[in-house]
Short mmCIF file of C-alpha atoms in Angstrom, two decimals:
data_model
loop_
_atom_site.label_atom_id
_atom_site.label_comp_id
_atom_site.label_asym_id
_atom_site.label_seq_id
_atom_site.Cartn_x
_atom_site.Cartn_y
_atom_site.Cartn_z
CA UNK A 229 -140.57 -76.12 -26.10
CA UNK A 230 -137.41 -74.14 -25.57
CA UNK A 231 -138.99 -72.05 -22.77
CA UNK A 232 -138.77 -74.98 -20.32
CA UNK A 233 -138.05 -74.23 -16.68
CA UNK A 234 -134.45 -75.15 -15.94
CA UNK A 235 -134.43 -78.33 -13.96
CA UNK A 236 -132.21 -76.89 -11.26
CA UNK A 237 -131.37 -73.23 -10.41
CA UNK A 238 -129.05 -72.15 -7.70
CA UNK A 239 -129.29 -68.40 -6.60
CA UNK A 240 -126.72 -66.62 -4.43
CA UNK A 241 -126.03 -69.79 -2.43
CA UNK A 242 -124.04 -69.05 0.71
CA UNK A 243 -122.51 -71.62 3.04
CA UNK A 244 -120.27 -70.93 5.99
CA UNK A 245 -118.67 -73.13 8.64
CA UNK A 246 -118.82 -70.81 11.66
CA UNK A 247 -117.08 -67.67 10.54
CA UNK A 248 -115.43 -69.30 7.58
CA UNK A 249 -117.09 -68.80 4.29
CA UNK A 250 -117.10 -71.79 2.08
CA UNK A 251 -119.52 -70.72 -0.73
CA UNK A 252 -119.92 -66.95 -1.32
CA UNK A 253 -123.09 -66.63 -3.43
CA UNK A 254 -123.04 -69.36 -6.03
CA UNK A 255 -125.31 -68.81 -9.10
CA UNK A 256 -125.95 -71.64 -11.53
CA UNK A 257 -128.72 -72.68 -13.91
CA UNK A 258 -128.86 -76.27 -15.05
CA UNK A 259 -130.91 -77.15 -18.11
CA UNK A 260 -132.36 -80.54 -18.48
CA UNK A 261 -129.98 -83.01 -20.10
CA UNK A 262 -126.84 -80.89 -19.61
CA UNK A 263 -123.68 -82.21 -18.17
CA UNK A 264 -121.75 -79.75 -16.07
CA UNK A 265 -118.31 -80.45 -14.84
CA UNK A 266 -117.19 -78.59 -11.75
CA UNK A 267 -113.45 -78.01 -11.60
CA UNK A 268 -111.19 -76.30 -9.14
CA UNK A 269 -108.31 -76.76 -6.70
CA UNK A 270 -108.92 -78.75 -3.48
CA UNK A 271 -110.77 -76.89 -0.78
CA UNK A 272 -112.54 -74.54 -3.34
CA UNK A 273 -115.91 -75.61 -2.10
CA UNK A 274 -116.92 -77.80 -5.12
CA UNK A 275 -117.79 -80.91 -3.01
CA UNK A 276 -119.53 -78.76 -0.47
CA UNK A 277 -121.59 -77.24 -3.24
CA UNK A 278 -122.81 -80.68 -4.39
CA UNK A 279 -123.59 -81.74 -0.79
CA UNK A 280 -125.77 -78.62 -0.49
CA UNK A 281 -127.75 -79.68 -3.49
CA UNK A 282 -128.44 -83.01 -1.73
CA UNK A 283 -129.28 -81.59 1.61
CA UNK A 284 -126.28 -82.93 3.33
CA UNK A 285 -125.18 -79.46 4.33
CA UNK A 286 -127.21 -76.66 5.85
CA UNK A 287 -126.94 -73.42 3.83
CA UNK A 288 -126.90 -69.96 5.24
CA UNK A 289 -128.29 -68.02 2.28
CA UNK A 290 -129.58 -67.99 -1.19
CA UNK A 291 -131.92 -70.41 -2.77
CA UNK A 292 -132.03 -73.78 -4.66
CA UNK A 293 -134.90 -74.47 -7.03
CA UNK A 294 -135.65 -77.80 -8.30
CA UNK A 295 -137.85 -77.16 -11.34
CA UNK A 296 -139.76 -74.37 -9.57
CA UNK A 297 -139.88 -75.68 -6.05
CA UNK A 298 -137.57 -74.11 -3.49
CA UNK A 299 -135.44 -76.58 -1.47
CA UNK A 300 -134.41 -73.96 1.09
CA UNK A 301 -137.23 -74.25 3.64
CA UNK A 302 -137.81 -75.94 6.86
CA UNK A 303 -140.61 -78.01 5.22
CA UNK A 304 -138.43 -79.38 2.45
CA UNK A 305 -138.79 -83.16 2.42
CA UNK A 306 -135.23 -84.16 1.55
CA UNK A 307 -136.19 -87.79 1.35
CA UNK A 308 -138.39 -86.95 -1.70
CA UNK A 309 -135.81 -84.59 -3.18
CA UNK A 310 -133.13 -87.23 -2.86
CA UNK A 311 -135.09 -89.62 -5.01
CA UNK A 312 -134.93 -86.92 -7.80
CA UNK A 313 -131.36 -85.88 -7.16
CA UNK A 314 -129.11 -88.96 -6.91
CA UNK A 315 -125.56 -88.72 -5.51
CA UNK A 316 -122.54 -90.80 -5.66
CA UNK A 317 -119.53 -90.31 -3.43
CA UNK A 318 -115.84 -90.64 -3.61
CA UNK A 319 -115.70 -93.42 -1.11
CA UNK A 320 -117.93 -95.91 -2.85
CA UNK A 321 -119.97 -96.64 0.24
CA UNK A 322 -121.76 -99.86 -0.53
CA UNK A 323 -123.31 -101.26 2.54
CA UNK A 324 -121.01 -104.09 3.50
CA UNK A 325 -123.78 -106.07 5.26
CA UNK A 326 -125.83 -106.38 2.15
CA UNK A 327 -125.22 -108.02 -1.19
CA UNK A 328 -124.91 -106.13 -4.39
CA UNK A 329 -128.52 -106.74 -5.29
CA UNK A 330 -129.78 -105.87 -1.83
CA UNK A 331 -127.76 -102.64 -1.88
CA UNK A 332 -129.41 -101.68 -5.18
CA UNK A 333 -132.93 -102.73 -4.19
CA UNK A 334 -133.00 -101.16 -0.74
CA UNK A 335 -134.16 -97.70 -1.58
CA UNK A 336 -136.51 -98.64 -4.51
CA UNK A 337 -138.26 -101.27 -2.26
CA UNK A 338 -138.28 -99.62 1.06
CA UNK A 339 -138.40 -95.91 0.25
CA UNK A 340 -140.25 -95.81 -3.11
CA UNK A 341 -142.25 -99.03 -2.35
CA UNK A 342 -142.06 -100.18 -5.92
CA UNK A 343 -142.84 -103.82 -6.88
CA UNK A 344 -139.82 -106.16 -6.39
CA UNK A 345 -140.14 -107.72 -9.79
CA UNK A 346 -140.00 -104.43 -11.68
CA UNK A 347 -137.14 -103.08 -9.68
CA UNK A 348 -135.18 -106.28 -9.95
CA UNK A 349 -135.59 -106.29 -13.62
CA UNK A 350 -134.37 -102.75 -13.85
CA UNK A 351 -131.41 -103.55 -11.58
CA UNK A 352 -130.37 -106.55 -13.70
CA UNK A 353 -130.53 -104.44 -16.76
CA UNK A 354 -128.30 -101.75 -15.27
CA UNK A 355 -125.93 -104.23 -13.90
CA UNK A 356 -125.72 -105.71 -17.37
CA UNK A 357 -124.95 -102.28 -18.73
CA UNK A 358 -122.03 -101.59 -16.41
CA UNK A 359 -120.79 -105.16 -17.03
CA UNK A 360 -121.42 -106.57 -13.56
CA UNK A 361 -124.49 -108.73 -14.12
CA UNK A 362 -122.80 -111.82 -12.68
CA UNK A 363 -121.92 -110.09 -9.44
CA UNK A 364 -125.52 -109.51 -8.15
CA UNK A 365 -125.14 -111.95 -5.23
CA UNK A 366 -121.66 -111.01 -4.12
CA UNK A 367 -120.89 -108.96 -1.10
CA UNK A 368 -119.06 -105.61 -1.56
CA UNK A 369 -115.89 -107.03 0.07
CA UNK A 370 -115.54 -109.37 -2.93
CA UNK A 371 -115.41 -106.57 -5.45
CA UNK A 372 -112.63 -104.18 -6.59
CA UNK A 373 -112.86 -100.48 -6.02
CA UNK A 374 -113.91 -99.78 -9.52
CA UNK A 375 -116.56 -102.46 -9.40
CA UNK A 376 -117.90 -101.10 -6.11
CA UNK A 377 -118.09 -97.63 -7.61
CA UNK A 378 -119.92 -98.93 -10.60
CA UNK A 379 -122.44 -100.67 -8.38
CA UNK A 380 -122.84 -97.46 -6.34
CA UNK A 381 -123.74 -95.67 -9.58
CA UNK A 382 -126.25 -98.35 -10.40
CA UNK A 383 -127.72 -98.07 -6.92
CA UNK A 384 -128.26 -94.36 -7.41
CA UNK A 385 -129.72 -94.79 -10.87
CA UNK A 386 -132.21 -97.43 -9.86
CA UNK A 387 -134.03 -94.69 -7.94
CA UNK A 388 -134.71 -93.14 -11.29
CA UNK A 389 -133.35 -89.67 -10.40
CA UNK A 390 -133.74 -86.67 -12.67
CA UNK A 391 -130.25 -85.35 -11.88
CA UNK A 392 -127.11 -87.19 -10.77
CA UNK A 393 -124.33 -85.62 -8.68
CA UNK A 394 -120.89 -87.22 -8.88
CA UNK A 395 -118.49 -86.14 -6.16
CA UNK A 396 -114.94 -87.13 -7.27
CA UNK A 397 -116.10 -90.62 -7.89
CA UNK A 398 -112.70 -91.68 -9.27
CA UNK A 399 -110.46 -89.95 -6.80
CA UNK A 400 -109.81 -93.00 -4.62
CA UNK A 401 -109.51 -95.60 -7.32
CA UNK A 402 -106.52 -97.14 -8.85
CA UNK A 403 -105.54 -95.57 -12.15
CA UNK A 404 -106.51 -98.71 -14.00
CA UNK A 405 -110.04 -98.68 -12.56
CA UNK A 406 -110.76 -95.08 -13.24
CA UNK A 407 -111.53 -95.81 -16.91
CA UNK A 408 -114.30 -98.38 -16.22
CA UNK A 409 -116.09 -95.93 -14.04
CA UNK A 410 -115.75 -92.96 -16.29
CA UNK A 411 -117.07 -95.07 -19.10
CA UNK A 412 -120.32 -95.66 -17.21
CA UNK A 413 -120.75 -91.92 -16.65
CA UNK A 414 -119.94 -91.14 -20.20
CA UNK A 415 -122.72 -93.64 -21.25
CA UNK A 416 -125.07 -91.79 -18.99
CA UNK A 417 -124.22 -88.45 -20.68
CA UNK A 418 -125.03 -90.04 -24.01
CA UNK A 419 -128.45 -91.07 -22.70
CA UNK A 420 -129.16 -87.46 -21.74
CA UNK A 421 -128.86 -87.68 -17.94
CA UNK A 422 -128.52 -84.29 -16.24
CA UNK A 423 -125.35 -84.40 -14.34
CA UNK A 424 -123.15 -82.23 -12.14
CA UNK A 425 -119.69 -83.82 -11.96
CA UNK A 426 -116.90 -82.69 -9.57
CA UNK A 427 -113.76 -84.24 -10.95
CA UNK A 428 -109.99 -83.89 -11.37
CA UNK A 429 -110.10 -85.86 -14.68
CA UNK A 430 -109.57 -82.99 -17.13
CA UNK A 431 -109.70 -84.96 -20.32
CA UNK A 432 -112.82 -86.66 -19.10
CA UNK A 433 -114.44 -83.31 -18.26
CA UNK A 434 -113.54 -82.02 -21.64
CA UNK A 435 -115.04 -84.98 -23.48
CA UNK A 436 -118.20 -85.53 -21.48
CA UNK A 437 -119.26 -82.05 -20.13
CA UNK A 438 -121.30 -79.49 -21.97
CA UNK A 439 -120.33 -76.82 -19.62
CA UNK A 440 -117.60 -76.26 -17.15
CA UNK A 441 -117.68 -74.16 -13.93
CA UNK A 442 -114.39 -73.37 -12.41
CA UNK A 443 -114.45 -72.63 -8.74
CA UNK A 444 -111.89 -71.20 -6.34
CA UNK A 445 -112.23 -69.97 -2.76
CA UNK A 446 -116.02 -70.38 -2.78
CA UNK A 447 -116.68 -68.45 -5.88
CA UNK A 448 -117.39 -69.40 -9.51
CA UNK A 449 -114.52 -67.83 -11.43
CA UNK A 450 -115.55 -68.99 -14.79
CA UNK A 451 -118.66 -70.62 -16.35
CA UNK A 452 -118.17 -71.54 -19.94
CA UNK A 453 -118.89 -74.23 -22.61
CA UNK A 454 -116.52 -77.00 -21.98
CA UNK A 455 -114.59 -76.76 -25.22
CA UNK A 456 -114.06 -73.00 -24.83
CA UNK A 457 -112.97 -73.42 -21.20
CA UNK A 458 -110.24 -75.78 -22.07
CA UNK A 459 -109.04 -74.19 -25.25
CA UNK A 460 -109.43 -70.49 -24.32
CA UNK A 461 -110.01 -69.96 -20.57
CA UNK A 462 -110.97 -66.37 -19.94
CA UNK A 463 -109.92 -65.73 -16.33
CA UNK A 464 -106.42 -65.64 -15.12
CA UNK A 465 -107.13 -67.97 -12.28
CA UNK A 466 -108.45 -70.69 -14.65
CA UNK A 467 -105.47 -70.30 -16.99
CA UNK A 468 -103.16 -70.71 -14.03
CA UNK A 469 -105.09 -73.86 -13.01
CA UNK A 470 -105.01 -75.40 -16.43
CA UNK A 471 -101.33 -74.56 -16.93
CA UNK A 472 -100.32 -76.37 -13.84
CA UNK A 473 -102.05 -79.50 -15.14
CA UNK A 474 -100.16 -79.43 -18.46
CA UNK A 475 -96.67 -80.74 -18.41
CA UNK B 249 -110.35 -136.26 49.14
CA UNK B 250 -113.24 -138.52 47.99
CA UNK B 251 -116.57 -137.39 46.80
CA UNK B 252 -119.84 -138.74 48.11
CA UNK B 253 -121.25 -139.60 44.76
CA UNK B 254 -124.47 -140.89 46.14
CA UNK B 255 -125.08 -137.55 47.84
CA UNK B 256 -124.46 -135.78 44.60
CA UNK B 257 -126.98 -137.98 42.82
CA UNK B 258 -129.52 -137.35 45.58
CA UNK B 259 -129.29 -133.64 45.34
CA UNK B 260 -129.09 -133.51 41.59
CA UNK B 261 -132.84 -132.61 41.17
CA UNK B 262 -132.14 -129.45 43.31
CA UNK B 263 -129.35 -128.43 41.07
CA UNK B 264 -131.47 -129.07 37.98
CA UNK B 265 -134.22 -126.85 39.16
CA UNK B 266 -131.73 -124.17 40.20
CA UNK B 267 -129.99 -124.42 36.73
CA UNK B 268 -133.26 -123.95 34.94
CA UNK B 269 -134.16 -120.93 37.12
CA UNK B 270 -130.81 -119.33 36.63
CA UNK B 271 -131.05 -119.82 32.92
CA UNK B 272 -134.54 -118.54 32.85
CA UNK B 273 -133.80 -115.39 34.83
CA UNK B 274 -130.56 -114.70 32.96
CA UNK B 275 -132.35 -115.15 29.58
CA UNK B 276 -135.21 -112.88 30.36
CA UNK B 277 -132.94 -110.37 31.98
CA UNK B 278 -130.44 -110.27 29.05
CA UNK B 279 -133.25 -109.96 26.52
CA UNK B 280 -134.65 -106.92 28.38
CA UNK B 281 -131.13 -105.51 28.88
CA UNK B 282 -130.64 -105.64 25.11
CA UNK B 283 -133.90 -103.88 24.52
CA UNK B 284 -133.10 -101.19 27.10
CA UNK B 285 -129.57 -100.97 25.75
CA UNK B 286 -130.77 -100.62 22.15
CA UNK B 287 -133.35 -97.86 23.03
CA UNK B 288 -130.72 -95.96 25.19
CA UNK B 289 -128.03 -96.23 22.62
CA UNK B 290 -130.33 -94.92 19.82
CA UNK B 291 -131.37 -91.94 22.03
CA UNK B 292 -127.76 -91.25 22.69
CA UNK B 293 -126.71 -91.67 19.10
CA UNK B 294 -129.32 -89.19 17.72
CA UNK B 295 -128.75 -86.94 20.77
CA UNK B 296 -132.52 -86.70 21.34
CA UNK B 297 -132.93 -83.70 23.62
CA UNK B 298 -134.03 -84.20 27.17
CA UNK B 299 -134.35 -87.87 26.73
CA UNK B 300 -130.51 -88.16 26.26
CA UNK B 301 -129.97 -86.39 29.55
CA UNK B 302 -132.20 -88.78 31.28
CA UNK B 303 -130.44 -91.69 29.68
CA UNK B 304 -127.07 -90.31 30.80
CA UNK B 305 -128.29 -90.09 34.39
CA UNK B 306 -129.53 -93.67 34.16
CA UNK B 307 -126.28 -94.98 32.68
CA UNK B 308 -124.23 -93.43 35.42
CA UNK B 309 -126.40 -94.69 38.30
CA UNK B 310 -126.69 -98.17 36.80
CA UNK B 311 -123.01 -98.63 36.13
CA UNK B 312 -121.70 -97.04 39.34
CA UNK B 313 -123.73 -99.07 41.82
CA UNK B 314 -123.31 -102.75 42.59
CA UNK B 315 -126.03 -105.12 41.49
CA UNK B 316 -126.51 -106.39 45.01
CA UNK B 317 -127.35 -102.86 46.23
CA UNK B 318 -129.74 -102.33 43.35
CA UNK B 319 -131.40 -105.66 44.31
CA UNK B 320 -131.64 -104.78 47.94
CA UNK B 321 -133.39 -101.47 46.89
CA UNK B 322 -135.92 -103.37 44.84
CA UNK B 323 -136.47 -106.24 47.26
CA UNK B 324 -136.19 -104.58 50.73
CA UNK B 325 -136.59 -100.90 49.89
CA UNK B 326 -139.59 -100.72 47.57
CA UNK B 327 -141.96 -102.61 50.00
CA UNK B 328 -141.54 -99.66 52.40
CA UNK B 329 -143.28 -97.48 49.85
CA UNK B 330 -145.93 -100.12 49.20
CA UNK B 331 -144.43 -101.81 46.15
CA UNK B 332 -143.88 -105.54 46.74
CA UNK B 333 -142.35 -107.56 44.06
CA UNK B 334 -141.35 -111.25 44.12
CA UNK B 335 -137.69 -112.11 44.29
CA UNK B 336 -137.66 -113.37 40.67
CA UNK B 337 -139.15 -110.16 39.35
CA UNK B 338 -136.66 -108.14 41.36
CA UNK B 339 -133.89 -110.22 39.92
CA UNK B 340 -135.01 -109.70 36.41
CA UNK B 341 -135.53 -105.89 36.94
CA UNK B 342 -132.12 -105.71 38.56
CA UNK B 343 -130.36 -107.52 35.80
CA UNK B 344 -132.20 -105.44 33.17
CA UNK B 345 -131.31 -102.25 35.00
CA UNK B 346 -127.62 -103.14 35.16
CA UNK B 347 -127.30 -104.91 31.91
CA UNK B 348 -129.20 -102.32 30.04
CA UNK B 349 -126.54 -99.70 30.77
CA UNK B 350 -123.67 -102.06 29.78
CA UNK B 351 -125.41 -102.95 26.60
CA UNK B 352 -126.15 -99.30 25.82
CA UNK B 353 -122.46 -98.42 26.02
CA UNK B 354 -121.50 -101.24 23.81
CA UNK B 355 -124.11 -100.54 21.16
CA UNK B 356 -123.44 -96.85 21.19
CA UNK B 357 -119.72 -97.27 20.55
CA UNK B 358 -120.61 -99.69 17.76
CA UNK B 359 -122.90 -97.19 16.17
CA UNK B 360 -120.22 -94.48 16.37
CA UNK B 361 -117.78 -96.76 14.68
CA UNK B 362 -119.98 -96.92 11.57
CA UNK B 363 -118.40 -94.67 9.01
CA UNK B 364 -120.08 -91.31 8.53
CA UNK B 365 -119.94 -91.79 4.79
CA UNK B 366 -122.09 -94.87 5.23
CA UNK B 367 -124.70 -92.79 6.99
CA UNK B 368 -124.54 -90.00 4.29
CA UNK B 369 -124.86 -92.57 1.56
CA UNK B 370 -127.94 -93.99 3.26
CA UNK B 371 -129.43 -90.45 3.42
CA UNK B 372 -128.51 -89.76 -0.15
CA UNK B 373 -130.62 -92.75 -1.37
CA UNK B 374 -133.58 -91.39 0.53
CA UNK B 375 -133.65 -93.63 3.63
CA UNK B 376 -135.48 -92.20 6.69
CA UNK B 377 -133.67 -92.10 10.05
CA UNK B 378 -135.50 -95.31 11.06
CA UNK B 379 -134.61 -97.09 7.87
CA UNK B 380 -131.08 -95.99 8.29
CA UNK B 381 -130.99 -97.53 11.64
CA UNK B 382 -132.67 -100.71 10.54
CA UNK B 383 -130.72 -101.49 7.39
CA UNK B 384 -127.40 -99.64 7.66
CA UNK B 385 -126.40 -98.62 11.14
CA UNK B 386 -127.61 -101.38 13.42
CA UNK B 387 -126.39 -104.39 11.38
CA UNK B 388 -122.82 -102.88 11.05
CA UNK B 389 -122.92 -101.50 14.69
CA UNK B 390 -123.84 -104.92 15.89
CA UNK B 391 -120.94 -106.46 14.02
CA UNK B 392 -118.60 -103.96 15.74
CA UNK B 393 -120.36 -104.58 19.01
CA UNK B 394 -120.30 -108.36 19.16
CA UNK B 395 -117.14 -108.67 21.25
CA UNK B 396 -118.44 -106.32 23.91
CA UNK B 397 -121.89 -107.79 23.57
CA UNK B 398 -120.61 -111.38 24.26
CA UNK B 399 -118.65 -110.15 27.30
CA UNK B 400 -121.80 -108.56 28.63
CA UNK B 401 -123.89 -111.65 28.21
CA UNK B 402 -121.42 -113.76 30.01
CA UNK B 403 -120.88 -111.14 32.68
CA UNK B 404 -124.66 -110.87 33.24
CA UNK B 405 -125.17 -114.53 33.39
CA UNK B 406 -122.64 -114.78 36.09
CA UNK B 407 -124.11 -111.82 37.92
CA UNK B 408 -127.20 -113.97 38.64
CA UNK B 409 -125.12 -115.49 41.44
CA UNK B 410 -125.74 -112.19 43.23
CA UNK B 411 -129.44 -113.11 43.26
CA UNK B 412 -128.61 -115.41 46.27
CA UNK B 413 -128.59 -112.04 48.25
CA UNK B 414 -132.43 -111.83 47.85
CA UNK B 415 -133.55 -115.40 48.48
CA UNK B 416 -133.80 -116.62 44.85
CA UNK B 417 -133.06 -120.28 44.68
CA UNK B 418 -130.69 -120.11 41.77
CA UNK B 419 -127.43 -122.05 41.57
CA UNK B 420 -125.37 -120.21 44.09
CA UNK B 421 -128.12 -119.82 46.64
CA UNK B 422 -129.13 -123.46 46.31
CA UNK B 423 -125.55 -124.47 46.91
CA UNK B 424 -125.24 -122.30 49.95
CA UNK B 425 -128.42 -123.84 51.39
CA UNK B 426 -127.34 -127.43 50.71
CA UNK B 427 -123.98 -126.71 52.24
CA UNK B 428 -125.70 -125.32 55.33
CA UNK B 429 -127.93 -128.33 55.70
CA UNK B 430 -125.49 -131.22 54.84
CA UNK B 431 -122.09 -129.75 55.26
CA UNK B 432 -120.98 -131.59 52.05
CA UNK B 433 -119.02 -128.49 50.97
CA UNK B 434 -116.67 -130.11 48.34
CA UNK B 435 -119.56 -131.85 46.61
CA UNK B 436 -121.84 -128.81 46.66
CA UNK B 437 -119.18 -126.40 45.26
CA UNK B 438 -118.10 -128.92 42.72
CA UNK B 439 -121.68 -129.25 41.41
CA UNK B 440 -121.98 -125.47 41.47
CA UNK B 441 -119.03 -125.10 39.20
CA UNK B 442 -120.22 -127.82 36.88
CA UNK B 443 -123.65 -126.18 36.77
CA UNK B 444 -122.26 -122.84 35.67
CA UNK B 445 -120.05 -124.58 33.11
CA UNK B 446 -123.03 -126.39 31.65
CA UNK B 447 -124.65 -123.00 30.98
CA UNK B 448 -121.63 -120.87 30.12
CA UNK B 449 -119.59 -123.18 27.89
CA UNK B 450 -122.31 -123.63 25.27
CA UNK B 451 -123.12 -119.88 25.54
CA UNK B 452 -119.39 -118.97 24.91
CA UNK B 453 -119.16 -121.38 21.96
CA UNK B 454 -122.32 -119.84 20.52
CA UNK B 455 -121.05 -116.32 20.97
CA UNK B 456 -117.76 -117.11 19.40
CA UNK B 457 -119.57 -118.49 16.40
CA UNK B 458 -121.80 -115.42 16.31
CA UNK B 459 -118.76 -113.22 16.37
CA UNK B 460 -117.23 -114.93 13.38
CA UNK B 461 -120.60 -115.02 11.68
CA UNK B 462 -121.37 -111.31 11.83
CA UNK B 463 -117.92 -109.97 11.65
CA UNK B 464 -117.50 -110.99 7.99
CA UNK B 465 -119.88 -108.34 7.08
CA UNK B 466 -117.47 -105.57 7.87
CA UNK B 467 -114.36 -106.67 6.06
CA UNK B 468 -113.30 -105.36 2.78
CA UNK B 469 -115.03 -102.14 2.43
#
């Protein structure tokens, strides 16, 4: 049982914008059910890294394996991959022309072609869980930022992904709304969802993550169990980073 | 100045016929223009190779030549190479040719106004390019495009007056003919103006309503 293939493996991933290197050979193994927080200063490549995993960026080298299937090939069907790797963005982009429910149902109905009844029941259950059951028929403009972000998470979950990527999902929220969104993610962690979380919320990362990777200038400087990373960072760069955050 | 009301009542049937014809040609022309515009704008938006160059050439030609000249080409030019089309068909083709380019520009700018993050989110939930267009880009792009779209509809409707140049008996041409026969210039021109207002006022009211209706979608996100 313990010899399972890791759900996601990244090998020597290289990404450049023209001559400018963004990721210099990233290696990472993600076991099923693990929560990995990706920390680092702005511009270190952590968002780009997540975007590569969802096929939103072209990569110049290395490999990404989802279970044992390589995603770095011309024939990769990203539409299928994206049903297995869900992603939520900083800018909580609900589609403003659709209601909350329509936003959530769009992909399950049109891409996955699942029966409406089943998906709707699942959507209602998820909405209930994030405390927004009564907003199903509202338009995004009627919701607060935190509510929109929770809906965006539900929308991604309703596709039943194996892995969730969170790209600074609380970065553009009012402080008061950060909590409600983080609670939802923490709930997911409890349920055993495999997640990669780019965040600046250190306390949250410490609490929720199993492992932390610390990135700077396109490299992983440190990869450690979360508790050890925060209490006893090994690299100088990580120590420096954590010190700045502590008043 | 007094109007000869009896005369106006007598020629009313001519105006009625002309008004219907104007409306019919404009409607068909605008519908085709919307289709052409939509197709061109999607080609431009996705920068589809080769096709997007052809579209660019079409846009430049259509927007930089007067409708009257386009119509002359269709109506007087094409028969020289053995293609004879009726005036009405020429009118519809001309209006589509001109209108398509205007619509394409309006739709394209609307599509480009849709936030990139919306497109990425759509991709991230697995939508295909076509689904992305259908459910995300076009509805939002349309809401951005409505003011320009409305202006185009009104503009194209008024452009039907140019059809008088190729012997189509729409409102303007009918008026010219009646003036030539009866010399009742004031009456004829008055009825012409009223004729256009009867078409354009409801259209404008409808378009204003439409604008308010679809714009609400874009607020607050």
